[in-house]
PDB file of C-alpha atoms in Angstrom:
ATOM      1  CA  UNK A 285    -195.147 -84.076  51.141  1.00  0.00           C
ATOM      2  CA  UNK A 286    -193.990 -86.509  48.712  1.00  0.00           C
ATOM      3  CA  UNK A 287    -193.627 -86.623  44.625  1.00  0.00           C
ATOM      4  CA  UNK A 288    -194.903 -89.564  42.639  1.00  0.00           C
ATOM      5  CA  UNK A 289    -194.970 -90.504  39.464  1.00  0.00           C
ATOM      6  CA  UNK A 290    -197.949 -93.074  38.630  1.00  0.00           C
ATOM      7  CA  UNK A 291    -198.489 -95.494  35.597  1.00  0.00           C
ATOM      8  CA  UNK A 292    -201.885 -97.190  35.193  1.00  0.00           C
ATOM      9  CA  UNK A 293    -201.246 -99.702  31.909  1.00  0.00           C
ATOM     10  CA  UNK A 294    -203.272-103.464  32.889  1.00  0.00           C
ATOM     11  CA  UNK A 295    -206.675-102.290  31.364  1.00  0.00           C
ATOM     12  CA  UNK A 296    -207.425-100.937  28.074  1.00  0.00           C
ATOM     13  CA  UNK A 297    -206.414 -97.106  28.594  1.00  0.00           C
ATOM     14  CA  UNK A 298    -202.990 -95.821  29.348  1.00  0.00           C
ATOM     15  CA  UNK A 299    -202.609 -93.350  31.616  1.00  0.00           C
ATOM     16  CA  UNK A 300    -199.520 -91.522  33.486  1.00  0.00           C
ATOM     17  CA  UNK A 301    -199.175 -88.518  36.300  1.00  0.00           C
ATOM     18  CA  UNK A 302    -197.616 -86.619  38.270  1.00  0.00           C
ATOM     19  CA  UNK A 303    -198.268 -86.019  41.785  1.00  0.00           C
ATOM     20  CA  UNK A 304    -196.316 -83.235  44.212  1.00  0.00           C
ATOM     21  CA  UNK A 305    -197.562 -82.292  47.241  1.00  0.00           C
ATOM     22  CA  UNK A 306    -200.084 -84.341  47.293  1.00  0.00           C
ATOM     23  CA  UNK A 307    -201.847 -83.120  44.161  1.00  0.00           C
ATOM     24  CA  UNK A 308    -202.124 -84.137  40.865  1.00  0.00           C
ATOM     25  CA  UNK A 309    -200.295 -81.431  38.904  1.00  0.00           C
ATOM     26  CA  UNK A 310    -200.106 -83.360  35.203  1.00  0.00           C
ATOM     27  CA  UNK A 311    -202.606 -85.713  34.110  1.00  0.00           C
ATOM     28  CA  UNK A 312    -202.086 -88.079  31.010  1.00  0.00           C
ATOM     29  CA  UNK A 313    -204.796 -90.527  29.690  1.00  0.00           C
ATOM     30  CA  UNK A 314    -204.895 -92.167  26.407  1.00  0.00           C
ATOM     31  CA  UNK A 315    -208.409 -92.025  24.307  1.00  0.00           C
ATOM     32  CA  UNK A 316    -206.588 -94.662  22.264  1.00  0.00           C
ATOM     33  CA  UNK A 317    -207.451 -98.289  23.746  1.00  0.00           C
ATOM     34  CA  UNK A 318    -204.151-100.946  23.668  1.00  0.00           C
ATOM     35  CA  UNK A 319    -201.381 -98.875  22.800  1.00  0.00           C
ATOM     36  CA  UNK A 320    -199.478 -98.635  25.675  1.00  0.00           C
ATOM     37  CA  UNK A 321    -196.146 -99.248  24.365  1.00  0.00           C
ATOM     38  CA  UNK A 322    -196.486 -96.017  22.309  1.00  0.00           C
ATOM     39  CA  UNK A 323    -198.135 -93.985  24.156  1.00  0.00           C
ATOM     40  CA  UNK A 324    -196.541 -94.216  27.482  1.00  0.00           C
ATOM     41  CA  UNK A 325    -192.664 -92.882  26.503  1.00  0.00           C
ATOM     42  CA  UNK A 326    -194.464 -89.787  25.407  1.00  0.00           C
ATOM     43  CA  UNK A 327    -196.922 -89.035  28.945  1.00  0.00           C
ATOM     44  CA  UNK A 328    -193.393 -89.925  30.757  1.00  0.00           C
ATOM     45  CA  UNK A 329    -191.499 -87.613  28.622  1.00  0.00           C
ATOM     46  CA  UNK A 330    -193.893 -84.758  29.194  1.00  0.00           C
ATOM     47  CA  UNK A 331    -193.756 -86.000  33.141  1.00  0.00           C
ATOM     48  CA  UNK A 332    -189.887 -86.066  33.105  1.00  0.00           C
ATOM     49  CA  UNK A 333    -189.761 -82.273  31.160  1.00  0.00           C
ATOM     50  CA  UNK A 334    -191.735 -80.845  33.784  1.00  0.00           C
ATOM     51  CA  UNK A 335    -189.724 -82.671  36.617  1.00  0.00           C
ATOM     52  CA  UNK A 336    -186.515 -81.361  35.263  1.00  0.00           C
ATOM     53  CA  UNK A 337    -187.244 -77.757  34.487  1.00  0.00           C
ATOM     54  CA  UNK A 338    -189.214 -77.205  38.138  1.00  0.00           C
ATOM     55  CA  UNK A 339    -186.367 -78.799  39.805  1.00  0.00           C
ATOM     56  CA  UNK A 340    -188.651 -81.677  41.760  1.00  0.00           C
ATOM     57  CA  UNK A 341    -187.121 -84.675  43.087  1.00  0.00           C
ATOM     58  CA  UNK A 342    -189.250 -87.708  42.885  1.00  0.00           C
ATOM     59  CA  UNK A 343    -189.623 -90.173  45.643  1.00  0.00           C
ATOM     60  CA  UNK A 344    -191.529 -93.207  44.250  1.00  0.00           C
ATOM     61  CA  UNK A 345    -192.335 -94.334  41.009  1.00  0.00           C
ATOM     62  CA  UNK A 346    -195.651 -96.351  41.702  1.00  0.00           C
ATOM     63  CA  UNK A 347    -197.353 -98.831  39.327  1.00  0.00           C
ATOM     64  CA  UNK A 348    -200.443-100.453  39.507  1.00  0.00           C
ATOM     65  CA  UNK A 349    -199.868-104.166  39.934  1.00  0.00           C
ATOM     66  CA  UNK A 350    -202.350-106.294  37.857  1.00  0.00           C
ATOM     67  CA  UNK A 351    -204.025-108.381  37.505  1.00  0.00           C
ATOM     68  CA  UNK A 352    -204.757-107.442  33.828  1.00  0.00           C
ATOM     69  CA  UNK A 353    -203.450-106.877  30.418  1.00  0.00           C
ATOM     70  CA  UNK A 354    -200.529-109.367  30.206  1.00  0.00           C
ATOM     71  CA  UNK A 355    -198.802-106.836  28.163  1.00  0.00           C
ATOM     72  CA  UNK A 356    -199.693-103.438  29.705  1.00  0.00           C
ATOM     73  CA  UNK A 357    -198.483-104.722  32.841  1.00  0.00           C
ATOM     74  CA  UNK A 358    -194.956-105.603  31.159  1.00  0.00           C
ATOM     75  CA  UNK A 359    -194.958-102.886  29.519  1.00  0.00           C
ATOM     76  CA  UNK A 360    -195.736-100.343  32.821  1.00  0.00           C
ATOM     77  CA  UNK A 361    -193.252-102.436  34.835  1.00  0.00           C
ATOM     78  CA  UNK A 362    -190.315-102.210  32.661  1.00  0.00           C
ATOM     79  CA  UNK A 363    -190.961 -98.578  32.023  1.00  0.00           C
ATOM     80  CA  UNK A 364    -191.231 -97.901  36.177  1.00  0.00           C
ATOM     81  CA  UNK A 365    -187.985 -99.781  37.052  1.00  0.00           C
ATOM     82  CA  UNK A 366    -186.039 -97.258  34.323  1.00  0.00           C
ATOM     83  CA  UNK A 367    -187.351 -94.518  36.263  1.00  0.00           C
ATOM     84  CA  UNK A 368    -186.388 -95.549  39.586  1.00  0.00           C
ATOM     85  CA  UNK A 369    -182.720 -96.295  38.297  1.00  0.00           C
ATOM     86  CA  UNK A 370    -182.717 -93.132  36.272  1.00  0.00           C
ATOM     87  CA  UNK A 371    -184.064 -91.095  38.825  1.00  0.00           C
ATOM     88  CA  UNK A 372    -182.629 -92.846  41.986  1.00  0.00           C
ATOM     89  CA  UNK A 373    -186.367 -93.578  43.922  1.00  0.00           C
ATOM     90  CA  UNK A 374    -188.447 -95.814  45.272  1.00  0.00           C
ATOM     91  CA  UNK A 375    -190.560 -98.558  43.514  1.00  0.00           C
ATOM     92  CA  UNK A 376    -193.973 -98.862  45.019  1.00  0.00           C
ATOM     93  CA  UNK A 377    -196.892-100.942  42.971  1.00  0.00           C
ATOM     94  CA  UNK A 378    -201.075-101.282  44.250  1.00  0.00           C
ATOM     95  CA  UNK A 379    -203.516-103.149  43.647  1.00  0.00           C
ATOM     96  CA  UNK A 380    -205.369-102.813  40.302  1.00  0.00           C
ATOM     97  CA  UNK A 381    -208.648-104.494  42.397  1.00  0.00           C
ATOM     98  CA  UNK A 382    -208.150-101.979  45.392  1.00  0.00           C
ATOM     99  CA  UNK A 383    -207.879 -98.912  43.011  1.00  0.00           C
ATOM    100  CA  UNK A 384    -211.080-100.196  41.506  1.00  0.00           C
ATOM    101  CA  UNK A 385    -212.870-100.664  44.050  1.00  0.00           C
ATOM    102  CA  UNK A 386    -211.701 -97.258  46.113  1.00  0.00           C
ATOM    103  CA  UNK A 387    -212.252 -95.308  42.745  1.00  0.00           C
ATOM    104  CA  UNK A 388    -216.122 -97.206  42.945  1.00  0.00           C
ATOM    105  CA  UNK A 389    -216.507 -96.395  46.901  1.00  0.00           C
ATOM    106  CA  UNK A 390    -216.014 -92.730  46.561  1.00  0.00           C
ATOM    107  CA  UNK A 391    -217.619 -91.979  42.753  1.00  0.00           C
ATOM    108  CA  UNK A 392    -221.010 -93.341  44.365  1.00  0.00           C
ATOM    109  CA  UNK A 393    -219.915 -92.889  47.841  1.00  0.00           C
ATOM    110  CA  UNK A 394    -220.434 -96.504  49.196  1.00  0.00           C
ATOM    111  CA  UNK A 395    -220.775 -96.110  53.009  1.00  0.00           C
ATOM    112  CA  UNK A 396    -222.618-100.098  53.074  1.00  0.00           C
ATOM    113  CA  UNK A 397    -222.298-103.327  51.709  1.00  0.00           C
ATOM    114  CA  UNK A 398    -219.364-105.368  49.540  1.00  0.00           C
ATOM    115  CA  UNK A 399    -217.511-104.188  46.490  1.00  0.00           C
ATOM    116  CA  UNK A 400    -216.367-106.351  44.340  1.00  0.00           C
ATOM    117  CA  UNK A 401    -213.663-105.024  41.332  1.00  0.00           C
ATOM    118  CA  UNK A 402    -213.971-107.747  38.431  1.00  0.00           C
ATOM    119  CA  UNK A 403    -211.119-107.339  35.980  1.00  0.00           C
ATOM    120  CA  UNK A 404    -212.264-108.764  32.356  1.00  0.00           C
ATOM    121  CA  UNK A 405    -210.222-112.310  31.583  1.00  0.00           C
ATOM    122  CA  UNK A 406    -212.108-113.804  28.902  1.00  0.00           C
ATOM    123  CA  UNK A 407    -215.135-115.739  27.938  1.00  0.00           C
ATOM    124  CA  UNK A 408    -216.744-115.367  31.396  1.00  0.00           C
ATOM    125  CA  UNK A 409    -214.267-115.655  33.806  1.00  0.00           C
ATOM    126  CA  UNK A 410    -212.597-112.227  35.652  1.00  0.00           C
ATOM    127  CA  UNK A 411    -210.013-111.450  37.829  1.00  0.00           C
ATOM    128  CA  UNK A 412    -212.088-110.385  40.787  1.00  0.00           C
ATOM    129  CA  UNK A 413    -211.663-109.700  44.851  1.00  0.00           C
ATOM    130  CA  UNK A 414    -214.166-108.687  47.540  1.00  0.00           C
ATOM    131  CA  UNK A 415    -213.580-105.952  50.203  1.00  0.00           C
ATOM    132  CA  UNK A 416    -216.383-104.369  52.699  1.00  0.00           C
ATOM    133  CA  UNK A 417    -216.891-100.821  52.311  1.00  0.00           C
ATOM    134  CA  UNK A 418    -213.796 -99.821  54.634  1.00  0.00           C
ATOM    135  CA  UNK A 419    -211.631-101.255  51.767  1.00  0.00           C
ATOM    136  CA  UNK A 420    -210.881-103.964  54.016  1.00  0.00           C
ATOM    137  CA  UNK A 421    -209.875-107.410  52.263  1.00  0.00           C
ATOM    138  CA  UNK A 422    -212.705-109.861  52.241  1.00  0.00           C
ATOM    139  CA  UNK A 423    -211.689-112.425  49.531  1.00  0.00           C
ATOM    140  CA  UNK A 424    -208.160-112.421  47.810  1.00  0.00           C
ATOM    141  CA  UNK A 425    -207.909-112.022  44.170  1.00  0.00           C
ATOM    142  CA  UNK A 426    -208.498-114.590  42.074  1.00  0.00           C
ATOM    143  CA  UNK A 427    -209.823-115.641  38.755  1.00  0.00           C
ATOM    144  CA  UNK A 428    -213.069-116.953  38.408  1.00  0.00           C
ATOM    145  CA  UNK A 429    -215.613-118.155  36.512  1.00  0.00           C
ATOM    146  CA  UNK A 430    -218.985-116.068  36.654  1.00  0.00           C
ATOM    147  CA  UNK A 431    -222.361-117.978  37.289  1.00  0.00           C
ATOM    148  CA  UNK A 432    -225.462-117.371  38.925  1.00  0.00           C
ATOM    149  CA  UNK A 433    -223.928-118.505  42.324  1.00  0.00           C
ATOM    150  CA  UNK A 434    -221.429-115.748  42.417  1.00  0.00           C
ATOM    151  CA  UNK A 435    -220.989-114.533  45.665  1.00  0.00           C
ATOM    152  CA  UNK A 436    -224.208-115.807  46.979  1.00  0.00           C
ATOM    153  CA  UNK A 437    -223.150-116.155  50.230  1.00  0.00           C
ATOM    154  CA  UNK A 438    -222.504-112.845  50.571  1.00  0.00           C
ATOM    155  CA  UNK A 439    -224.934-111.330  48.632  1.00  0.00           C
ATOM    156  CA  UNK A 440    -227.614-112.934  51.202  1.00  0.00           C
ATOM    157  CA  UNK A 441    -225.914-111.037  53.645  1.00  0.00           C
ATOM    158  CA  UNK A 442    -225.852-107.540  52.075  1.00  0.00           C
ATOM    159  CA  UNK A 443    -225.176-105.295  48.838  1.00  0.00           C
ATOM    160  CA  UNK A 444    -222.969-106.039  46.175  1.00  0.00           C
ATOM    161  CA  UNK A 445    -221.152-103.582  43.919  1.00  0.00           C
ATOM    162  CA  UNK A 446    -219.771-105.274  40.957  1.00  0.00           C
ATOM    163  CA  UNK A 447    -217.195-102.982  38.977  1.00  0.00           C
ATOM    164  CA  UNK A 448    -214.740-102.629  36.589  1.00  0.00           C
ATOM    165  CA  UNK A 449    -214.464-104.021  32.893  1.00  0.00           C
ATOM    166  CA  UNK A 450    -215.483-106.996  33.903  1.00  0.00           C
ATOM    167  CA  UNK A 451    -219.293-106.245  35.851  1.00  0.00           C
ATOM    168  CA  UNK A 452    -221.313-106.070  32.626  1.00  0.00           C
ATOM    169  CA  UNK A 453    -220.384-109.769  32.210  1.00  0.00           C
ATOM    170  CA  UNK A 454    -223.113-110.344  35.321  1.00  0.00           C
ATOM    171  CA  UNK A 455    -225.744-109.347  33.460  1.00  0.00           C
ATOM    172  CA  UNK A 456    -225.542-111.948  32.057  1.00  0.00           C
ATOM    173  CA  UNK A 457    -226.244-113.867  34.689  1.00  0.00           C
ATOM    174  CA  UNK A 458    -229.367-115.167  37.021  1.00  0.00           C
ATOM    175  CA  UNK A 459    -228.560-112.844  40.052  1.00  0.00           C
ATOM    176  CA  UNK A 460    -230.680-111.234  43.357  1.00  0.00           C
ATOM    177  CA  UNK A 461    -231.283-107.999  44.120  1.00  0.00           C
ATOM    178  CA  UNK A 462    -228.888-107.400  46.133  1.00  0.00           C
ATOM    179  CA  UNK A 463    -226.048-106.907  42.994  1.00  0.00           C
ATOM    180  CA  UNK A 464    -225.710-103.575  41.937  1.00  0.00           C
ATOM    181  CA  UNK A 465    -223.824-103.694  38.500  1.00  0.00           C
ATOM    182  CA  UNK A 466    -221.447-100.664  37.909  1.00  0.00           C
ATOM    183  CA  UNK A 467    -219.611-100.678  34.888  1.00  0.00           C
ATOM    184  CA  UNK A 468    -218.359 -96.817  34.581  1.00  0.00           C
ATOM    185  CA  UNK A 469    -215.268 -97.236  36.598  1.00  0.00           C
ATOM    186  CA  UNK A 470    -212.009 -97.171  34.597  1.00  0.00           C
ATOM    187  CA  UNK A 471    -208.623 -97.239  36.686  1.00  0.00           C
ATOM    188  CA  UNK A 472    -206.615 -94.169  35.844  1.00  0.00           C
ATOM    189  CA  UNK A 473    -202.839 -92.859  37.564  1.00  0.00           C
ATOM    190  CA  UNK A 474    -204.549 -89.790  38.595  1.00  0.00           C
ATOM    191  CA  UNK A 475    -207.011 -92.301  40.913  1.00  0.00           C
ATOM    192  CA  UNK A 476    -203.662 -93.836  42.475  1.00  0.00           C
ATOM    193  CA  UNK A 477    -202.446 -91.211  44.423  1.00  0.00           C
ATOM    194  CA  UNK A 478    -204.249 -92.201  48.102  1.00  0.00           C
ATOM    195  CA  UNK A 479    -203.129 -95.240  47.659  1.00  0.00           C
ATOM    196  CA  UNK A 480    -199.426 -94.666  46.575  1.00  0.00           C
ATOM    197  CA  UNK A 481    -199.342 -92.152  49.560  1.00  0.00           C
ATOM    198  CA  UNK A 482    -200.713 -95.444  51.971  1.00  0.00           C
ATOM    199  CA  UNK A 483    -197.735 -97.653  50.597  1.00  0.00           C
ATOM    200  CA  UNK A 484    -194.927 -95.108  50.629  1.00  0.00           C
ATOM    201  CA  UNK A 485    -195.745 -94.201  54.436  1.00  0.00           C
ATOM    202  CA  UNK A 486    -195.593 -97.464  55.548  1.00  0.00           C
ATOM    203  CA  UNK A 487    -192.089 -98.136  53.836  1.00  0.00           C
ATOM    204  CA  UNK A 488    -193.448-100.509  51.231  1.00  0.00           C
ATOM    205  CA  UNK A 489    -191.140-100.763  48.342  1.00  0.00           C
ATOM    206  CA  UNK A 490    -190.521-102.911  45.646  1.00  0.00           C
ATOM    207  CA  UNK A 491    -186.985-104.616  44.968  1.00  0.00           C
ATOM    208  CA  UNK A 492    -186.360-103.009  41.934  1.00  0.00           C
ATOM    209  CA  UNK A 493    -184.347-105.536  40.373  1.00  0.00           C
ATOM    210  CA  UNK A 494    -186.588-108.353  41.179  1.00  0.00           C
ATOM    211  CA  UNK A 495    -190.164-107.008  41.225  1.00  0.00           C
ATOM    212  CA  UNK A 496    -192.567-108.952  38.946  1.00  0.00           C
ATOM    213  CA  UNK A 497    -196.007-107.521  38.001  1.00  0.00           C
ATOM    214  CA  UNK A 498    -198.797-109.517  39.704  1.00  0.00           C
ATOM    215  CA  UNK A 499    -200.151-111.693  36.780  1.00  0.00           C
ATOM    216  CA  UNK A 500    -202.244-114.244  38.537  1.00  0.00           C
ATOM    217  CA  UNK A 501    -202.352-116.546  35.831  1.00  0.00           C
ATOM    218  CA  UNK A 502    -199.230-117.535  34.156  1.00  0.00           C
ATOM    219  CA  UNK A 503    -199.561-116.539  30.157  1.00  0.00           C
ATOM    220  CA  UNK A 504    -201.153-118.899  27.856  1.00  0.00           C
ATOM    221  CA  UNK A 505    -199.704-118.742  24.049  1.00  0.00           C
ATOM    222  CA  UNK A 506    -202.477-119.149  21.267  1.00  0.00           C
ATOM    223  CA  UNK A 507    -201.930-121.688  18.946  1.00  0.00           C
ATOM    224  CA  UNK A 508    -200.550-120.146  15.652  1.00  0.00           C
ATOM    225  CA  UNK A 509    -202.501-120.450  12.677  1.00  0.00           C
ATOM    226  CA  UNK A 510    -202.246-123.361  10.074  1.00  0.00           C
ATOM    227  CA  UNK A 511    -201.033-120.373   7.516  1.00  0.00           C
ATOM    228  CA  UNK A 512    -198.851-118.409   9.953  1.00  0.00           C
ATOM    229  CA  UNK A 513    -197.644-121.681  11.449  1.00  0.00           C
ATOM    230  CA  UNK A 514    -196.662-122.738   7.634  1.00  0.00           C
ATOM    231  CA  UNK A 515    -194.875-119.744   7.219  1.00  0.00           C
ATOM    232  CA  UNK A 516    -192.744-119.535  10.069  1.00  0.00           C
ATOM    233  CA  UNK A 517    -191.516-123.877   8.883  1.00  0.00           C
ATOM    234  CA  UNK A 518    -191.046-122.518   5.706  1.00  0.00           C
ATOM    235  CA  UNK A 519    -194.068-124.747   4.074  1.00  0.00           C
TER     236      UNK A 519
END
């Protein structure tokens, strides 16, 4: 059996854990929404106490990739890569839409039909995927902008089950009856285990030194405020 340690930052909570032998054995999620960068140091802290006084040698330190928050996901990879080199593991990183949508197939144990993870981007587009109820990949991620065509071809075809932060945005929207809007489902570290365990047994690690979080869309800078902008010029 292996020991992970798992960091869930792209969406609005924070969460760490700790898994040996295939169990969860410490469990750290934020109730705060957006602070990351604070809370984080102090789950892995915690994590690394525990590690060190029960004498457990990790094997992976796995992330969960994006798409999301631009800054939780720099945040969670920077902090992941100092593990590895401090403790001398493995980098493995999943899919933010897979965990989603696995976390949505067994809470309402989906044995039929299409899940589709939508990850909140703004306005109304998402970052959003489709997989059948295997977990198999229908449609790669992508960002998109929600109307009432969404996934109509598919939808003819079968259920839907739109999840994550970014479902409620659909009901907005003109849709059949074949969409079944879910918008309960947060991705948590304790929820990444099955899927860490997937990636370490095939061998698929991350190049430490050169591993990039999976952003999607490159950042896009606001434009500063005529006041703050003033400031900065010194007018």
């Amino acid at each position: 059996m292996n020991n992970f340690i798992l960091i869930e930052t792209t969406a609005e909570i924070c969460s760490a854990a700790l898994a040996t032998d295939n169990q969860i054995v410490l469990n750290y999620i934020s109730s705060d929404t957006m602070n990351h960068a604070k809370l984080l140091p102090i789950y892995l802290k915690e994590i690394i106490d525990y590690v060190h006084t029960n004498n457990i040698s990790i094997d992976a330190v796995c992330i969960s990739e994006g798409p999301g928050s631009y800054t939780g996901l720099r945040i969670g990879c920077s902090t992941a890569k100092g593990l590895c080199y401090a403790l001398k593991c493995k980098l493995l990183s999943i899919s933010t839409l897979k965990l989603i949508a696995r976390i949505t197939k067994e809470k309402y144990n989906i044995t039929h039909g299409y899940i589709c993870p939508c990850i909140d981007a703004r306005r109304m587009e998402v970052y959003t995927s489709l997989y059948n109820n295997n977990l198999d990949e229908i449609l790669p991620a992508t960002a998109t902008i929600l109307n009432d065509e969404f996934l109509i071809q598919y939808s003819l075809k079968d259920i839907i089950y739109i999840c994550g932060n970014g479902a409620e945005k659909c009901n907005k929207l003109n849709l059949n009856n074949n969409y079944n809007i879910i918008t309960d489902i947060i991705p948590t570290a304790d929820k990444m285990l099955m899927l860490a365990t997937e990636e370490y047994n095939k061998s698929h690690f991350e190049d430490i030194a050169y591993y990039e979080p999976f952003y999607l869309k490159e950042f896009q800078a606001t434009t500063p405020s005529n006041k703050l902008f003033n400031l900065i010029n010194g007018k």
